């Protein structure tokens, strides 16, 4: 088991009124190398789940474990990609990718530099290693952020709507690129998205949440064979599943 949340709740105190119940009794396990997508209406606690798994904040109750160990603080074997690339503007793209290593005051060895360049090649930025973030488009910056999350070859990759700021074409391209990376170096992925087709294209299992209090209302095993491609989305079964899930998400929204 790579990830497990057992009876996890998260309340946020407010200056006025009762605390917000962001998550209520979440039970979720993710197997090693499984690709899980989290979907649900805005505000249902998807980012909160990722922040708990990343060790960025504690749960109010319940237990969060990574590889069987209670989650207490951020770990080196977890890579995170946020919705925005959050690159440091004064560093080159290569040094942004290497930033997690420097941040931990670890030595940037020639092997790590090579790994950074290899990852930049994988995400199509080999020619931009020396560039500054401002010289890259939003999509290119997000690719750099993905390379940065991968530089320590983490066992677990947490992605919070990583493609949502991209245009539709770049978005599909990035999704397929992510599948290639995942096939080449298997990882446990927890991927938050608003897009049902994206969840279906990428994941082994889709977790559907309802809003306030955030709960898991449904889990769907995605049956499509791998490797997947844009042709996967043309399968009529793909559309049927997407519609079925969409109805489920809307009814979850209506209940909230
Ligand atoms: P999602 O990512 O699904 O849109 P979030 O996990 O960001 O949802 O938020 C879930 C709920 O928790 C929301 O109601 C949000 O307002 C609340 N929330 C999230 N982070 C905080 C915080 N740091 N302080 C107070 N409330 C928060
Ligand atoms: Mg969010």
XYZ file of C-alpha atoms and ligand atoms in Angstrom:
284
model
C 0.000 0.000 0.000
C 1.573 3.281 -1.051
C -0.958 5.640 0.430
C -3.664 5.178 2.992
C -6.135 7.516 4.596
C -8.269 5.947 7.320
C -11.168 7.835 8.873
C -9.548 11.128 7.960
C -11.330 14.383 8.705
C -10.064 17.909 8.311
C -11.714 20.938 9.881
C -10.623 24.511 9.289
C -11.306 27.011 12.060
C -12.911 30.261 11.049
C -12.816 33.672 12.699
C -16.610 33.574 12.844
C -19.008 30.665 12.864
C -18.476 26.941 13.029
C -15.336 25.386 11.528
C -15.461 24.336 7.863
C -15.576 20.567 7.555
C -13.343 20.202 4.493
C -13.069 16.412 4.725
C -15.284 14.006 6.603
C -14.295 10.387 7.256
C -12.186 9.800 4.157
C -11.080 6.205 3.645
C -8.801 5.753 0.696
C -5.962 3.429 -0.174
C -3.774 3.656 -3.231
C -1.661 0.706 -4.331
C 1.965 1.032 -5.301
C 2.220 2.240 -8.918
C -1.497 2.788 -9.175
C -2.742 5.914 -10.963
C -5.694 7.367 -9.112
C -7.721 10.413 -10.184
C -9.684 12.537 -7.701
C -12.626 14.443 -9.094
C -15.452 16.420 -7.528
C -16.964 19.882 -7.370
C -14.848 22.867 -6.459
C -14.329 23.130 -2.707
C -14.899 19.415 -1.984
C -11.461 18.995 -0.449
C -9.353 17.586 -3.292
C -6.423 19.930 -2.654
C -6.801 19.320 1.075
C -6.306 15.572 0.502
C -3.141 16.262 -1.491
C -1.818 18.630 1.168
C -2.392 15.974 3.838
C -0.607 13.367 1.707
C 2.254 15.786 1.065
C 2.666 16.301 4.811
C 2.031 20.018 4.428
C -0.559 19.998 7.221
C -1.978 17.545 9.742
C -5.433 15.959 9.668
C -7.906 16.874 12.400
C -8.558 13.191 13.042
C -7.877 9.812 11.481
C -4.622 8.465 10.162
C -2.584 9.198 7.062
C 0.130 6.727 6.137
C 2.674 6.531 3.327
C 4.164 3.078 2.737
C 2.778 2.072 6.110
C 4.406 4.905 8.053
C 2.356 7.692 9.616
C 2.711 10.905 7.637
C 4.368 13.505 9.802
C 6.373 15.815 7.588
C 7.200 16.332 3.902
C 9.188 13.435 2.439
C 11.808 13.232 -0.298
C 10.023 10.367 -2.008
C 6.975 12.491 -2.799
C 6.919 14.875 -5.770
C 4.257 17.564 -6.034
C 2.949 19.480 -9.029
C 0.601 22.359 -8.309
C -1.871 24.096 -10.585
C 0.622 26.896 -11.293
C 4.258 26.196 -12.124
C 5.659 28.340 -9.253
C 9.138 28.525 -10.794
C 11.719 30.900 -9.339
C 12.086 33.689 -11.943
C 15.775 34.366 -11.302
C 16.903 30.761 -11.775
C 17.478 29.025 -15.096
C 15.076 26.227 -16.023
C 17.757 23.643 -15.164
C 18.329 25.194 -11.746
C 14.601 25.341 -11.134
C 14.443 21.597 -11.809
C 17.355 21.090 -9.395
C 15.842 23.392 -6.773
C 14.401 20.617 -4.520
C 17.930 19.211 -4.165
C 19.518 22.578 -3.341
C 16.652 23.438 -1.050
C 17.583 20.424 1.083
C 21.207 21.559 1.020
C 22.183 18.410 -0.766
C 25.042 18.376 -3.250
C 24.126 18.831 -6.876
C 26.308 16.058 -8.266
C 27.095 15.704 -11.979
C 24.728 12.705 -11.975
C 21.880 14.884 -10.690
C 22.642 17.533 -13.305
C 22.494 14.832 -15.938
C 19.202 13.622 -14.528
C 17.799 17.179 -14.672
C 18.823 17.441 -18.328
C 17.364 14.024 -19.099
C 14.049 15.056 -17.542
C 14.081 18.321 -19.488
C 14.475 16.231 -22.606
C 11.587 13.980 -21.579
C 9.290 16.996 -21.153
C 10.502 18.563 -24.398
C 12.566 21.381 -22.918
C 16.097 20.214 -23.751
C 16.785 23.464 -25.612
C 15.612 25.647 -22.746
C 17.790 24.457 -19.847
C 19.605 27.803 -19.707
C 16.497 29.940 -20.229
C 14.661 31.878 -17.530
C 11.020 31.024 -16.796
C 9.827 34.332 -18.310
C 11.167 33.182 -21.702
C 8.832 30.153 -21.678
C 5.097 29.861 -22.333
C 2.768 28.782 -19.514
C 2.656 25.232 -20.850
C 6.448 25.038 -21.048
C 6.755 26.351 -17.493
C 4.353 23.688 -16.295
C 6.478 21.043 -18.043
C 9.479 22.373 -16.130
C 7.484 22.081 -12.899
C 6.757 18.449 -13.744
C 10.464 17.809 -14.367
C 11.180 19.435 -10.991
C 8.697 17.105 -9.259
C 10.427 14.114 -10.870
C 14.059 15.065 -10.218
C 14.329 13.000 -7.042
C 12.609 10.095 -8.822
C 9.841 10.075 -6.203
C 7.808 6.935 -5.556
C 4.706 9.045 -5.198
C 3.601 11.881 -7.427
C 0.848 14.237 -6.246
C -0.625 16.435 -8.961
C -3.200 19.144 -8.256
C -4.982 20.106 -11.486
C -1.573 20.370 -13.139
C -2.895 20.989 -16.655
C -5.833 23.240 -15.883
C -4.088 26.460 -16.893
C -3.157 25.030 -20.312
C -5.004 25.258 -23.606
C -6.875 22.141 -24.725
C -4.270 20.914 -27.232
C -1.306 21.304 -24.892
C -3.414 19.667 -22.229
C -3.953 16.452 -24.199
C -0.313 16.419 -25.223
C 0.804 16.795 -21.595
C -1.551 14.047 -20.447
C -0.037 11.631 -22.969
C 3.448 12.757 -21.981
C 2.634 12.036 -18.349
C 1.490 8.534 -19.313
C 4.777 7.971 -21.136
C 6.787 9.118 -18.098
C 4.672 6.946 -15.812
C 5.159 3.905 -18.065
C 8.901 4.479 -18.231
C 9.317 4.980 -14.483
C 6.294 3.588 -12.669
C 5.052 5.659 -9.767
C 2.065 5.940 -7.525
C 0.112 8.936 -8.791
C -2.714 10.845 -7.134
C -4.021 13.242 -9.753
C -6.653 15.902 -9.060
C -8.629 17.114 -12.049
C -11.886 18.819 -12.996
C -11.917 16.970 -16.281
C -13.715 13.636 -16.447
C -12.159 12.683 -19.836
C -8.702 13.472 -18.436
C -9.386 11.258 -15.396
C -10.584 8.443 -17.690
C -7.636 8.774 -20.047
C -5.035 8.718 -17.288
C -6.142 6.712 -14.315
C -6.681 3.164 -13.126
C -9.323 4.307 -10.675
C -11.441 7.419 -10.294
C -12.500 8.644 -6.866
C -15.584 10.863 -6.990
C -16.086 13.279 -4.101
C -19.034 15.355 -2.912
C -18.747 18.895 -1.590
C -18.913 20.027 2.035
C -18.376 17.985 3.901
C -15.978 16.427 1.426
C -16.711 12.727 1.192
C -15.950 9.944 -1.226
C -19.209 9.051 -2.933
C -18.040 6.645 -5.590
C -15.021 4.753 -6.901
C -14.790 3.656 -10.503
C -12.294 1.209 -11.974
C -11.230 2.394 -15.405
C -11.205 -0.595 -17.757
C -9.401 0.776 -20.822
C -6.289 -1.106 -21.908
C -2.852 0.497 -21.717
C -0.943 2.011 -23.348
C -3.672 4.576 -23.885
C -3.704 7.203 -26.587
C -6.085 9.737 -28.098
C -7.734 6.736 -29.809
C -8.803 5.529 -26.342
C -11.060 8.585 -26.175
C -12.767 7.589 -29.421
C -13.977 4.302 -27.963
C -17.785 4.645 -27.516
C -17.395 3.024 -24.091
C -15.222 5.999 -23.144
C -18.027 8.465 -23.812
C -20.581 6.329 -22.044
C -18.447 6.168 -18.934
C -17.746 9.889 -19.072
C -21.484 10.637 -19.213
C -22.228 8.227 -16.418
C -19.591 9.800 -14.165
C -20.754 13.310 -15.083
C -24.277 12.487 -13.893
C -22.792 11.152 -10.655
C -20.723 14.283 -10.068
C -23.738 16.509 -10.697
C -25.891 14.594 -8.276
C -23.069 14.808 -5.707
C -23.056 18.564 -6.286
C -26.817 18.730 -5.885
C -26.607 16.942 -2.533
C -23.956 19.318 -1.214
P -10.864 21.721 -3.795
O -9.403 21.570 -4.030
O -11.638 20.454 -3.953
O -11.477 22.815 -4.617
P -10.010 22.548 -1.144
O -9.376 21.326 -0.606
O -9.128 23.623 -1.628
O -11.079 22.150 -2.257
O -10.948 23.168 -0.016
C -11.933 22.416 0.680
C -12.662 23.323 1.686
O -11.771 23.691 2.711
C -13.180 24.613 1.090
O -14.414 24.908 1.678
C -12.149 25.636 1.480
O -12.729 26.899 1.627
C -11.642 25.097 2.805
N -10.218 25.414 3.005
C -9.179 24.906 2.312
N -8.000 25.362 2.769
C -8.308 26.176 3.820
C -7.523 26.941 4.740
N -6.182 26.950 4.693
N -8.188 27.661 5.675
C -9.536 27.645 5.750
N -10.335 26.929 4.924
C -9.737 26.208 3.973
Mg -8.124 22.531 -5.345
